[in-house]
Amino acid sequence: MDRSRVQWNIDWNKNEYLFFGLLGLDVIEGGDMISDPDTDGGSTILSPPSLIWAGSREVKTEYKRITHNLYLVNVRLNMAATLPPINGSGGGSRKGQHVQQHFIPAPRGPPSGKLKPLKKIQSKTDRDLYIKQEILRQQQPELSKRQTTSYRNSYKHNLCLDMLQEGYHRSFDELFALIKQQEEERQQQGPESLMWSMTLLKDQHEKLDMLKRHLTLAEKAYRAGDFADVYRNRFTLACYFQTTDKWLADHFFQTCLQTAGEMSDGDGKMKAEGDIHGAAEQFENYYKLSTDHKEWIQSDGLTYNTDACIHLCRIYTTLARSESTEPETTLEKLEGEASYRLGLAYDQGNDGETALLHLNNYLEICNASSDSDGIGKACDAIAKAYARQGKVNESITYLKKFVEVTESSGEEKAYSKACHNLGNIYNTLGRYEEATEYFSKAYNLSRTMGDAESISTNRVQFGIAMAHKMLAGISEHVVTGHRQAIERIIEWKNARTDEFDKPYPEPIKIGKEEIVKPRTPTPLPPASEKGDEENQEQENEKENENKNTEKEEAAS
Amino acid sequence: MYMFDLKMTLNPLANAKGIKLVCELCQKPAFIQCTKCRVTYYCDVEHQKADWMGIHEKICQSLIPLRQAAPFLPSEEDRQKREKHLQIKKRHMIDLTRTTGQKLLFEGRHEQAVPAAMQSLRFAIDVHGLASIELVPSYLILGEASIGLGRLSQAEEYLAQAQWTVLKTPECSNAIKSKLYRNLGLLYAAKGEYEDALRQLADDIYHSSEEFGTNDIRTSGGYFHMANVFFRQGRMEIADSLYSQVTDIWYNHLLKIVTIRTRTPVASTGIGPLIMDTNEEKEDELDEAQEAEAVQVLNAIYDMREHQQNRKPQNLARICHALSMLYYILLDIPKAKEFGRKAVVASEGDPDDNLSRTVVEFMKILETQRI
């Protein structure tokens, strides 16, 4: 057989394979034979295996004779064709195009048995290398489809797939929603925020694993109807995230609470109660945390603190109700406590009506248990809430009650506080009589207690109230303006003894000397010759000075 | 029929030199020719008939300009213009053939979907080349048709091709991936390899959730197939939970549509029926394919629920209500009423008042409808 050398130069998706060899000359192109004119047509048909596999359609061949028996064949291949191009649709003209036999679906094997893949490794070193590589490859374990995809996909993706494959679609739903929620929040806050640089949940593999494990367990238990187990798993998650991710902890506490609610409907009521206790503890923690960080604000303007209070109250009321068969005062106390906190929280959140509702509830509970301390607290809070709403009269009644209760119980601190508040209110109302009375009480009490801070505040307040009170008498004297009155004023200026207000009861009680007596060394000009108006002005000045000195004293 | 009288017999030996005319469907030498377009050839009448039923009826005339020899155009500008024109036409053909194929699939006519899908694939190859992501939808239709016909190895080849293309195209959209994995899942399920099927369906749900959200009706298909696999595996608990998820998704979606629809007449009474009708058309959120899917899925779940041994009444009531709403949307009032009644019966002993109330309200609305 006449042999010629053919050089194969194949461009296969830019990878070049070069084949050298002593070959026959027939090349398959488009299913047709191209035979070399110098050899007989019936010689061996040879072709690189990839060429045949491609279906021999998208092939362009350049066939060049270099020497007598060396041919250069340039072959360009496209990607493996699975389907043929449509006849006549490509270039428009159908004439002259090769119309080929098509196989659908391609690819198929070599069309004839004559074709043999050619693999000839020339040198010994090359062959050794090849064999070595083959051996190495065989030693590697074969990768399954799942292994390759798990390598290709993200961690979160694989995790979700595992969950779904096991049929835990609710867990998947929840996890997916959580991750999405975080991403959206991040997007909302923009690239400048702190959250932007935080590691997202989907990149924290350990947490994802934890979530997956417990969520799937919870779902399993849910399917089996074992709510206690559901609760336990969610609770574990909530605890796990408590220190690091507050929002996750919050989410799981909420679901815990839901589960607890569902449980108490069913048979496992006793268990549920125990778990509610657990929930209460957790919310206590939550509450403490939130009180430490009052600046944490939820999206709807509700503080976490308020949120915590609401949850706590819910739990306490559930507790109280569930154990109502055995009337325990402690539980009632708990409930009362909860409503008190709730009331305060609502008051902070500017919802006075609801706040009053809860506070009154608390008051009732305290009344029932004759808890004077609690009654006092309740009255105080209620009075504050009323004052905020502008209902002064109601506020005064509750404050009076507060005073009474504290007086009878003998709690000095609370008593002083009550007197102080009441005095304040009277002061703003312009009823200085009562105001001075209560302030003096408060002042005395704080003096006996020896609490420096409250002494000074009460002293200032007492002074202000007294000044207000005296102002009326003085201005009256000034206005009447007859000799006696003026003399009295002058006398007062000199001696600071309240002589000119005979018709009025003596306002000064214990401690008066300290406060009212002016230490001002300013020499006073003779006042009698001056006109009424000037006089009054001076009086006012005096009044102010008086106040100032008092304040200075207080401050010192 | 009509066209088969119009066939024209060819003799391959009489073809011009170098030209081999091949059958449109099987690529074997052609013996007849469609006389309407004169550019399509078949090996026998059977193939001509199949092609006609599947797609050729719709595209017969449009094929002529695409397959005719190019006229002699002296200027480069003209040639380019013609080329551009052809490209637009081909793109249009891709869309047309693809939607036809999809519709046939949803109607369960797998055999007829094959020619349409083939046609779309050919045009897509012609326009986008062999390795383009644009070919994937066609492969998927072919794959699904093959699964439907029970030709699993063929289906696998098509889907493998599609998967390879998707893998090579990292920027491929989640919607396409989801479809691909759903088909793969169906394939494995048909083969009986349930674990693999679940894996693929999980992938489908994941991608679909990324694209549309976990509770979208487009995601529910994945859940449904997954439920079927679990059902066949005998893991009833999981299947049950999944079925109820699917029901919920459809139920909520249908309820939304129905509330919008029933509210419209209240707002526009007195304006006139014409305006009301246009409003309703706008708010309809189910397209043709989704309608077909809803009918298939919900009926399947209904059958399953009815034959379930220890079924819960609210589940049955819910699926009945969903079906009733679906038929109401499809304007099949008698069927809607029938399912509505079943829903009422099923929800009677049910403690959940909310559901039974909505059912009764819906029945009232149904009563006011003209039949």
PDB file of C-alpha atoms in Angstrom, chain B residues 159-269:
ATOM      1  CA  LEU B 159     -31.808  17.016  29.000  1.00  0.00           C
ATOM      2  CA  ALA B 160     -28.120  16.227  29.273  1.00  0.00           C
ATOM      3  CA  GLN B 161     -27.513  18.513  26.340  1.00  0.00           C
ATOM      4  CA  ALA B 162     -29.576  21.226  28.011  1.00  0.00           C
ATOM      5  CA  GLN B 163     -27.755  20.741  31.293  1.00  0.00           C
ATOM      6  CA  TRP B 164     -24.401  20.964  29.640  1.00  0.00           C
ATOM      7  CA  THR B 165     -25.369  24.215  27.970  1.00  0.00           C
ATOM      8  CA  VAL B 166     -26.641  25.618  31.271  1.00  0.00           C
ATOM      9  CA  LEU B 167     -23.435  24.612  33.002  1.00  0.00           C
ATOM     10  CA  LYS B 168     -21.387  26.329  30.348  1.00  0.00           C
ATOM     11  CA  THR B 169     -23.423  29.514  30.778  1.00  0.00           C
ATOM     12  CA  PRO B 170     -22.928  30.801  34.305  1.00  0.00           C
ATOM     13  CA  GLU B 171     -25.181  33.821  33.801  1.00  0.00           C
ATOM     14  CA  CYS B 172     -28.152  31.635  32.932  1.00  0.00           C
ATOM     15  CA  SER B 173     -31.324  32.736  34.654  1.00  0.00           C
ATOM     16  CA  ASN B 174     -32.798  30.904  37.614  1.00  0.00           C
ATOM     17  CA  ALA B 175     -36.084  30.400  35.788  1.00  0.00           C
ATOM     18  CA  ILE B 176     -34.417  28.307  33.085  1.00  0.00           C
ATOM     19  CA  LYS B 177     -32.410  26.358  35.641  1.00  0.00           C
ATOM     20  CA  SER B 178     -35.547  25.647  37.606  1.00  0.00           C
ATOM     21  CA  LYS B 179     -37.281  24.321  34.513  1.00  0.00           C
ATOM     22  CA  LEU B 180     -34.308  22.189  33.618  1.00  0.00           C
ATOM     23  CA  TYR B 181     -34.095  20.625  37.062  1.00  0.00           C
ATOM     24  CA  ARG B 182     -37.837  20.010  37.117  1.00  0.00           C
ATOM     25  CA  ASN B 183     -37.568  18.072  33.886  1.00  0.00           C
ATOM     26  CA  LEU B 184     -34.576  16.147  35.138  1.00  0.00           C
ATOM     27  CA  GLY B 185     -36.511  15.347  38.271  1.00  0.00           C
ATOM     28  CA  LEU B 186     -39.415  14.080  36.233  1.00  0.00           C
ATOM     29  CA  LEU B 187     -37.048  11.983  34.167  1.00  0.00           C
ATOM     30  CA  TYR B 188     -35.499  10.318  37.191  1.00  0.00           C
ATOM     31  CA  ALA B 189     -38.901   9.814  38.721  1.00  0.00           C
ATOM     32  CA  ALA B 190     -40.060   8.128  35.531  1.00  0.00           C
ATOM     33  CA  LYS B 191     -36.981   5.911  35.673  1.00  0.00           C
ATOM     34  CA  GLY B 192     -37.768   5.043  39.252  1.00  0.00           C
ATOM     35  CA  GLU B 193     -34.596   6.612  40.677  1.00  0.00           C
ATOM     36  CA  TYR B 194     -36.424   8.455  43.397  1.00  0.00           C
ATOM     37  CA  GLU B 195     -33.495   9.808  45.383  1.00  0.00           C
ATOM     38  CA  ASP B 196     -31.999  11.433  42.299  1.00  0.00           C
ATOM     39  CA  ALA B 197     -35.407  12.721  41.363  1.00  0.00           C
ATOM     40  CA  LEU B 198     -35.805  14.351  44.752  1.00  0.00           C
ATOM     41  CA  ARG B 199     -32.394  15.941  44.468  1.00  0.00           C
ATOM     42  CA  GLN B 200     -33.238  17.441  41.115  1.00  0.00           C
ATOM     43  CA  LEU B 201     -36.641  18.640  42.255  1.00  0.00           C
ATOM     44  CA  ALA B 202     -35.044  20.199  45.312  1.00  0.00           C
ATOM     45  CA  ASP B 203     -32.760  22.078  42.967  1.00  0.00           C
ATOM     46  CA  ASP B 204     -35.808  23.134  41.003  1.00  0.00           C
ATOM     47  CA  ILE B 205     -37.525  24.500  44.099  1.00  0.00           C
ATOM     48  CA  TYR B 206     -34.388  26.270  45.193  1.00  0.00           C
ATOM     49  CA  HIS B 207     -33.874  28.078  41.912  1.00  0.00           C
ATOM     50  CA  SER B 208     -37.507  28.848  41.516  1.00  0.00           C
ATOM     51  CA  SER B 209     -37.613  30.279  45.036  1.00  0.00           C
ATOM     52  CA  GLU B 210     -34.636  32.443  44.210  1.00  0.00           C
ATOM     53  CA  GLU B 211     -36.487  33.749  41.196  1.00  0.00           C
ATOM     54  CA  PHE B 212     -40.094  34.012  42.363  1.00  0.00           C
ATOM     55  CA  GLY B 213     -40.176  33.380  46.122  1.00  0.00           C
ATOM     56  CA  THR B 214     -41.052  30.248  48.029  1.00  0.00           C
ATOM     57  CA  ASN B 215     -44.803  30.707  47.915  1.00  0.00           C
ATOM     58  CA  ASP B 216     -45.339  31.455  44.268  1.00  0.00           C
ATOM     59  CA  ILE B 217     -47.493  29.339  42.021  1.00  0.00           C
ATOM     60  CA  ARG B 218     -44.512  28.881  39.745  1.00  0.00           C
ATOM     61  CA  THR B 219     -42.653  27.225  42.607  1.00  0.00           C
ATOM     62  CA  SER B 220     -45.581  25.053  43.537  1.00  0.00           C
ATOM     63  CA  GLY B 221     -44.968  22.764  40.544  1.00  0.00           C
ATOM     64  CA  GLY B 222     -41.730  21.576  42.107  1.00  0.00           C
ATOM     65  CA  TYR B 223     -43.450  20.886  45.404  1.00  0.00           C
ATOM     66  CA  PHE B 224     -46.169  18.972  43.607  1.00  0.00           C
ATOM     67  CA  HIS B 225     -43.798  16.679  41.737  1.00  0.00           C
ATOM     68  CA  MET B 226     -41.811  16.180  44.897  1.00  0.00           C
ATOM     69  CA  ALA B 227     -44.971  15.225  46.740  1.00  0.00           C
ATOM     70  CA  ASN B 228     -45.719  12.693  44.004  1.00  0.00           C
ATOM     71  CA  VAL B 229     -42.280  11.144  44.405  1.00  0.00           C
ATOM     72  CA  PHE B 230     -42.695  10.875  48.174  1.00  0.00           C
ATOM     73  CA  PHE B 231     -46.135   9.439  47.581  1.00  0.00           C
ATOM     74  CA  ARG B 232     -44.737   6.754  45.353  1.00  0.00           C
ATOM     75  CA  GLN B 233     -42.009   6.047  47.878  1.00  0.00           C
ATOM     76  CA  GLY B 234     -44.700   5.514  50.440  1.00  0.00           C
ATOM     77  CA  ARG B 235     -43.546   8.338  52.717  1.00  0.00           C
ATOM     78  CA  MET B 236     -47.075   9.547  53.174  1.00  0.00           C
ATOM     79  CA  GLU B 237     -46.478  12.059  55.940  1.00  0.00           C
ATOM     80  CA  ILE B 238     -44.099  14.140  53.899  1.00  0.00           C
ATOM     81  CA  ALA B 239     -46.214  13.805  50.787  1.00  0.00           C
ATOM     82  CA  ASP B 240     -49.233  14.936  52.725  1.00  0.00           C
ATOM     83  CA  SER B 241     -47.454  17.976  54.095  1.00  0.00           C
ATOM     84  CA  LEU B 242     -46.215  18.879  50.615  1.00  0.00           C
ATOM     85  CA  TYR B 243     -49.628  18.412  49.049  1.00  0.00           C
ATOM     86  CA  SER B 244     -51.137  20.745  51.591  1.00  0.00           C
ATOM     87  CA  GLN B 245     -48.419  23.279  50.843  1.00  0.00           C
ATOM     88  CA  VAL B 246     -49.255  23.124  47.140  1.00  0.00           C
ATOM     89  CA  THR B 247     -52.943  23.453  47.940  1.00  0.00           C
ATOM     90  CA  ASP B 248     -52.257  26.461  50.125  1.00  0.00           C
ATOM     91  CA  ILE B 249     -50.226  28.211  47.460  1.00  0.00           C
ATOM     92  CA  TRP B 250     -52.894  27.717  44.836  1.00  0.00           C
ATOM     93  CA  TYR B 251     -55.686  28.455  47.270  1.00  0.00           C
ATOM     94  CA  ASN B 252     -54.225  31.802  48.250  1.00  0.00           C
ATOM     95  CA  HIS B 253     -53.478  32.745  44.686  1.00  0.00           C
ATOM     96  CA  LEU B 254     -56.961  31.864  43.481  1.00  0.00           C
ATOM     97  CA  LEU B 255     -58.556  33.565  46.444  1.00  0.00           C
ATOM     98  CA  LYS B 256     -56.700  36.740  45.578  1.00  0.00           C
ATOM     99  CA  ILE B 257     -57.935  36.641  42.007  1.00  0.00           C
ATOM    100  CA  VAL B 258     -61.472  35.869  43.062  1.00  0.00           C
ATOM    101  CA  THR B 259     -61.600  38.664  45.620  1.00  0.00           C
ATOM    102  CA  ILE B 260     -60.379  41.137  43.040  1.00  0.00           C
ATOM    103  CA  ARG B 261     -62.908  39.890  40.549  1.00  0.00           C
ATOM    104  CA  THR B 262     -65.859  39.894  42.858  1.00  0.00           C
ATOM    105  CA  ARG B 263     -65.003  43.301  44.200  1.00  0.00           C
ATOM    106  CA  THR B 264     -64.899  44.944  40.800  1.00  0.00           C
ATOM    107  CA  PRO B 265     -68.620  44.867  40.040  1.00  0.00           C
ATOM    108  CA  VAL B 266     -69.373  46.489  43.387  1.00  0.00           C
ATOM    109  CA  ALA B 267     -67.172  49.417  42.569  1.00  0.00           C
ATOM    110  CA  SER B 268     -68.440  49.892  39.047  1.00  0.00           C
ATOM    111  CA  THR B 269     -72.140  49.174  39.220  1.00  0.00           C
TER     112      THR B 269
END
